[in-house]
Short mmCIF file of C-alpha atoms and ligand atoms in Angstrom, two decimals:
data_model
loop_
_atom_site.label_atom_id
_atom_site.label_comp_id
_atom_site.label_asym_id
_atom_site.label_seq_id
_atom_site.Cartn_x
_atom_site.Cartn_y
_atom_site.Cartn_z
CA MET A 1 13.07 180.93 18.83
CA ASP A 2 12.85 183.72 16.34
CA LYS A 3 16.65 183.95 14.90
CA SER A 4 16.17 187.92 15.14
CA LYS A 5 16.16 187.18 19.16
CA SER A 6 19.26 186.01 21.42
CA TYR A 7 19.06 184.24 24.90
CA TYR A 8 20.88 185.81 27.93
CA ILE A 9 23.16 183.62 29.35
CA ILE A 10 24.46 184.84 32.88
CA GLY A 11 26.87 182.98 35.14
CA ASN A 12 26.70 183.69 39.01
CA TRP A 13 29.68 182.93 40.53
CA LYS A 14 28.54 183.29 43.63
CA MET A 15 31.35 183.01 46.41
CA ASN A 16 33.73 181.67 44.09
CA PRO A 17 36.48 181.19 43.12
CA ASP A 18 39.03 181.38 46.01
CA ASN A 19 41.59 183.61 44.71
CA ARG A 20 42.13 186.12 42.08
CA LYS A 21 44.37 184.03 39.89
CA GLU A 22 41.69 181.34 39.26
CA ALA A 23 39.15 184.06 38.83
CA LEU A 24 41.39 185.59 36.24
CA LYS A 25 41.87 182.48 34.37
CA ILE A 26 38.18 181.19 34.28
CA PHE A 27 36.96 184.86 32.92
CA GLU A 28 40.07 184.10 30.17
CA GLY A 29 37.98 180.94 29.48
CA ILE A 30 34.93 182.60 29.36
CA LYS A 31 35.96 185.35 27.22
CA LYS A 32 37.59 183.14 24.47
CA SER A 33 34.31 181.44 23.83
CA SER A 34 31.95 184.56 23.96
CA GLN A 35 33.57 185.85 20.82
CA ARG A 36 30.95 186.85 18.28
CA ARG A 37 28.05 184.94 19.99
CA ARG A 38 24.42 185.51 19.21
CA SER A 39 23.34 185.07 23.16
CA LYS A 40 24.20 188.03 25.42
CA VAL A 41 26.79 186.30 27.67
CA VAL A 42 26.78 188.21 31.32
CA VAL A 43 29.21 186.89 34.21
CA CYS A 44 28.65 188.16 37.42
CA PRO A 45 31.92 187.73 39.77
CA PRO A 46 32.40 188.24 43.70
CA PHE A 47 32.85 192.03 43.61
CA VAL A 48 36.57 191.63 44.36
CA TYR A 49 37.39 190.47 41.15
CA LEU A 50 35.39 192.96 38.95
CA SER A 51 37.90 195.66 39.14
CA ASP A 52 40.71 193.23 37.45
CA ILE A 53 37.85 191.53 35.07
CA SER A 54 36.72 194.83 34.02
CA SER A 55 40.10 196.06 32.89
CA GLY A 56 40.57 194.23 29.49
CA ARG A 57 38.36 194.65 26.28
CA LEU A 58 35.60 192.61 26.28
CA PRO A 59 34.02 190.92 23.21
CA LYS A 60 30.87 192.47 22.13
CA SER A 61 28.54 189.79 23.52
CA LEU A 62 30.15 189.69 26.87
CA SER A 63 28.99 192.10 29.59
CA LEU A 64 29.83 192.33 33.35
CA GLY A 65 27.26 191.90 36.27
CA ALA A 66 27.35 192.08 40.16
CA GLN A 67 25.86 189.56 42.62
CA ASP A 68 24.41 192.68 44.45
CA CYS A 69 24.14 196.00 45.54
CA PHE A 70 23.30 198.78 47.96
CA TRP A 71 20.62 201.21 47.34
CA LYS A 72 22.24 204.38 48.19
CA GLU A 73 24.40 206.35 45.75
CA SER A 74 27.36 207.12 48.69
CA GLY A 75 27.66 207.72 52.47
CA SER A 76 28.26 206.13 55.82
CA PHE A 77 27.26 202.35 54.80
CA THR A 78 29.81 200.44 55.69
CA GLY A 79 30.59 197.10 53.90
CA GLU A 80 27.97 198.14 51.44
CA ILE A 81 28.85 198.60 47.62
CA SER A 82 26.62 201.70 45.29
CA PRO A 83 25.25 201.32 41.83
CA THR A 84 27.42 204.05 40.81
CA GLN A 85 30.57 202.47 42.06
CA LEU A 86 29.42 199.08 40.07
CA ALA A 87 28.54 201.34 36.80
CA ASP A 88 32.26 202.70 37.37
CA LEU A 89 33.54 199.08 36.92
CA ARG A 90 31.53 198.99 33.90
CA VAL A 91 29.46 196.83 35.23
CA GLU A 92 25.94 196.61 33.33
CA TYR A 93 23.80 194.11 34.95
CA VAL A 94 22.97 193.19 38.77
CA ILE A 95 21.37 190.44 40.45
CA VAL A 96 18.58 191.48 42.76
CA GLY A 97 16.80 189.18 45.62
CA HIS A 98 18.54 186.14 44.88
CA SER A 99 17.18 183.73 47.20
CA GLU A 100 20.43 183.07 48.98
CA ARG A 101 20.45 186.58 50.27
CA ARG A 102 16.68 186.37 50.72
CA ALA A 103 17.37 183.56 53.23
CA MET A 104 20.10 185.91 54.90
CA GLY A 105 17.06 187.94 55.76
CA GLU A 106 16.85 190.42 52.81
CA GLU A 107 12.94 191.43 52.55
CA ASP A 108 11.24 192.22 49.83
CA GLU A 109 10.80 195.91 50.64
CA VAL A 110 14.73 196.51 50.20
CA ILE A 111 14.76 194.42 47.08
CA SER A 112 12.45 196.97 45.76
CA LYS A 113 14.75 199.60 46.91
CA LYS A 114 17.94 197.92 45.15
CA ILE A 115 15.91 197.83 41.85
CA ASN A 116 14.74 201.37 41.93
CA ALA A 117 18.48 202.51 42.84
CA LEU A 118 19.84 200.30 39.80
CA LEU A 119 17.32 201.92 37.33
CA SER A 120 18.24 205.13 38.38
CA ALA A 121 21.82 204.23 37.92
CA ASP A 122 21.16 203.20 34.43
CA LEU A 123 21.69 199.93 35.56
CA LYS A 124 20.13 196.44 34.67
CA PRO A 125 18.56 194.32 37.63
CA ILE A 126 18.16 191.20 37.25
CA ILE A 127 15.32 190.31 39.53
CA CYS A 128 15.38 186.69 41.15
CA ILE A 129 12.04 185.34 42.38
CA GLY A 130 11.17 181.85 43.30
CA GLU A 131 9.28 179.55 45.72
CA SER A 132 11.13 177.35 48.14
CA ARG A 133 8.60 174.50 47.48
CA ARG A 134 5.61 173.69 45.29
CA ASP A 135 2.20 172.73 46.92
CA LYS A 136 -0.72 171.06 45.40
CA ASP A 137 -2.99 173.84 46.07
CA GLY A 138 -0.80 176.33 43.98
CA GLU A 139 -0.02 178.56 46.67
CA TYR A 140 3.33 179.10 45.34
CA LEU A 141 1.87 180.91 42.61
CA GLN A 142 0.53 183.73 45.17
CA PHE A 143 4.15 183.53 46.72
CA LEU A 144 5.70 184.26 43.25
CA GLU A 145 2.67 187.16 42.36
CA SER A 146 3.50 188.46 45.89
CA GLN A 147 7.34 188.64 45.10
CA LEU A 148 6.55 190.20 41.71
CA SER A 149 4.47 192.64 43.19
CA PHE A 150 7.11 193.93 45.46
CA ALA A 151 9.69 194.16 42.86
CA PHE A 152 7.54 196.11 40.12
CA ASP A 153 6.32 198.40 42.79
CA GLU A 154 7.72 201.38 41.29
CA VAL A 155 9.24 200.15 38.04
CA THR A 156 7.88 202.66 35.58
CA PRO A 157 7.30 201.69 32.07
CA VAL A 158 10.01 203.67 30.82
CA HIS A 159 12.52 201.66 32.84
CA LEU A 160 10.74 198.14 31.43
CA ASP A 161 13.28 197.66 28.91
CA LYS A 162 16.33 197.38 31.43
CA VAL A 163 14.74 194.78 33.73
CA ILE A 164 14.96 190.82 33.58
CA VAL A 165 13.24 188.74 35.64
CA ALA A 166 15.11 184.97 36.60
CA TYR A 167 13.09 182.30 37.87
CA GLU A 168 15.12 180.39 40.32
CA PRO A 169 12.73 178.06 42.54
CA VAL A 170 14.89 177.58 45.70
CA TRP A 171 14.08 173.84 45.47
CA ALA A 172 15.94 173.66 42.36
CA ILE A 173 18.99 175.25 43.13
CA GLY A 174 22.38 173.34 43.94
CA LYS A 175 20.67 169.95 42.74
CA THR A 176 21.14 167.41 39.96
CA GLU A 177 19.73 168.04 36.82
CA GLU A 178 17.22 165.24 37.36
CA GLU A 179 16.04 167.82 40.01
CA ALA A 180 15.95 170.76 37.78
CA ILE A 181 12.23 171.70 36.61
CA THR A 182 11.13 170.31 33.37
CA GLY A 183 10.05 171.93 30.37
CA HIS A 184 6.51 171.96 30.85
CA SER A 185 6.48 173.06 34.12
CA LEU A 186 8.52 175.86 33.53
CA HIS A 187 6.60 176.94 30.74
CA GLU A 188 3.56 177.36 32.88
CA THR A 189 5.37 179.76 35.31
CA VAL A 190 6.66 181.75 32.49
CA ILE A 191 3.38 182.07 31.40
CA LEU A 192 2.11 183.19 34.71
CA ILE A 193 5.16 186.02 35.08
CA LYS A 194 4.61 187.47 31.65
CA ARG A 195 0.48 187.42 32.46
CA PHE A 196 1.65 189.41 35.88
CA LEU A 197 3.78 191.88 33.58
CA ALA A 198 1.04 192.14 30.78
CA ARG A 199 -1.56 193.11 33.69
CA LYS A 200 0.53 195.72 35.01
CA TYR A 201 1.85 197.43 31.81
CA GLY A 202 -0.09 196.14 28.74
CA LYS A 203 0.83 192.98 26.71
CA GLU A 204 3.30 194.37 24.52
CA ARG A 205 5.05 195.91 27.42
CA GLY A 206 4.83 193.23 29.60
CA PHE A 207 5.67 190.36 27.41
CA SER A 208 8.85 191.99 26.09
CA VAL A 209 10.49 191.74 29.82
CA PRO A 210 12.68 188.40 29.44
CA VAL A 211 12.29 185.66 31.97
CA LEU A 212 14.96 183.59 32.79
CA TYR A 213 15.71 180.24 34.47
CA GLY A 214 17.78 179.20 37.20
CA GLY A 215 18.58 176.04 39.17
CA SER A 216 21.17 172.92 38.29
CA VAL A 217 21.65 174.13 34.73
CA SER A 218 24.13 172.22 32.73
CA PRO A 219 24.70 171.39 29.12
CA ARG A 220 22.37 168.11 29.65
CA ASN A 221 19.16 170.02 30.23
CA ALA A 222 19.76 173.46 28.87
CA GLU A 223 18.25 173.14 25.22
CA GLU A 224 15.16 171.42 27.15
CA ILE A 225 14.68 174.40 29.22
CA LEU A 226 15.15 176.96 26.50
CA LYS A 227 13.00 175.34 24.13
CA GLU A 228 10.26 173.49 26.18
CA GLY A 229 10.41 176.03 29.03
CA ASN A 230 10.12 178.86 26.81
CA ALA A 231 12.47 180.47 29.11
CA GLU A 232 14.62 183.46 27.44
CA GLY A 233 17.91 182.68 28.92
CA LEU A 234 19.74 180.90 31.75
CA LEU A 235 21.07 181.73 35.14
CA ILE A 236 24.12 179.34 35.92
CA GLY A 237 25.77 178.61 38.92
CA ARG A 238 28.14 176.23 39.20
CA GLU A 239 28.68 175.28 35.69
CA SER A 240 29.36 178.83 34.91
CA LEU A 241 32.73 178.34 36.89
CA ASP A 242 33.70 175.88 34.37
CA PRO A 243 34.36 177.52 31.00
CA LYS A 244 34.01 174.54 28.81
CA SER A 245 30.79 173.59 30.33
CA PHE A 246 29.31 177.14 30.19
CA SER A 247 30.68 177.27 26.62
CA GLU A 248 28.79 174.48 25.79
CA ILE A 249 25.77 176.22 27.03
CA ILE A 250 26.07 179.03 25.12
CA ASP A 251 26.59 176.83 22.19
CA LEU A 252 23.10 175.27 22.59
CA ALA A 253 21.38 178.48 23.02
CA ASP A 254 23.25 179.84 19.72
CA SER A 255 22.10 176.85 17.72
CA ILE A 256 18.43 177.07 18.73
P1 LIG B 1 23.14 176.00 40.36
O1 LIG B 1 23.18 176.33 38.80
O2 LIG B 1 24.40 175.85 40.79
O3 LIG B 1 22.09 175.47 40.76
O4 LIG B 1 22.73 178.00 40.87
C1 LIG B 1 21.32 178.43 40.39
C2 LIG B 1 21.38 179.81 40.78
O5 LIG B 1 21.62 180.07 42.19
C3 LIG B 1 21.96 180.72 39.88
O6 LIG B 1 21.94 182.13 40.62
#
């Protein structure tokens, strides 16, 4: 990778840990190892910990993210959190369309609304796409294109520099490293995503959107995924709750 470029290393804590004390402990560990990094490190804790975590000083290479949001600015929407409320807590990035939310019934139309609301609030959506399984006939490729079409439906070229795509094949999430994608196979999918974006926005603009990978990333496979897979970063679940492993992954990314 070109030395002037940096990788995104993003931790998605999902619904973990169980309590505030543990959350602050993990965050302090990550904060310590995120000083003066070439990679852009982003931590996405559950909403309830954001306020505490966002109160201290953050190293320049570390940013805060959230795991979801609602698409309205304010109003009678019990239980929802708006992009404006997140921005007020120094959140910069927001995961949208994670497969675990899609599995709970979140549909492409809703995901598209969330992306537009985030961009209007000057936040950066991390748009998750990914097939449940791969078939020999390559139907999963059409599925990915369809998820991309909905997600980017109303994204204008001026907003493109704020958008990140995270390719997270559902079959590779929460598994062992052996079951994660191979570098070769990932590279093909990264090309497909970049081609879609180039068709929609032109080569230069389309290719500039970072494409990340998520699904059973660990210090053991991170290098292959970044180097051979040509991913521009990683969206990490379980291993982002262990500051030591997470820091090892940042080390690897910084050394490429
Ligand atoms: P794991 O890294 O635990 O497989 O989770 C991946 C993921 O879903 C990140 O958003």
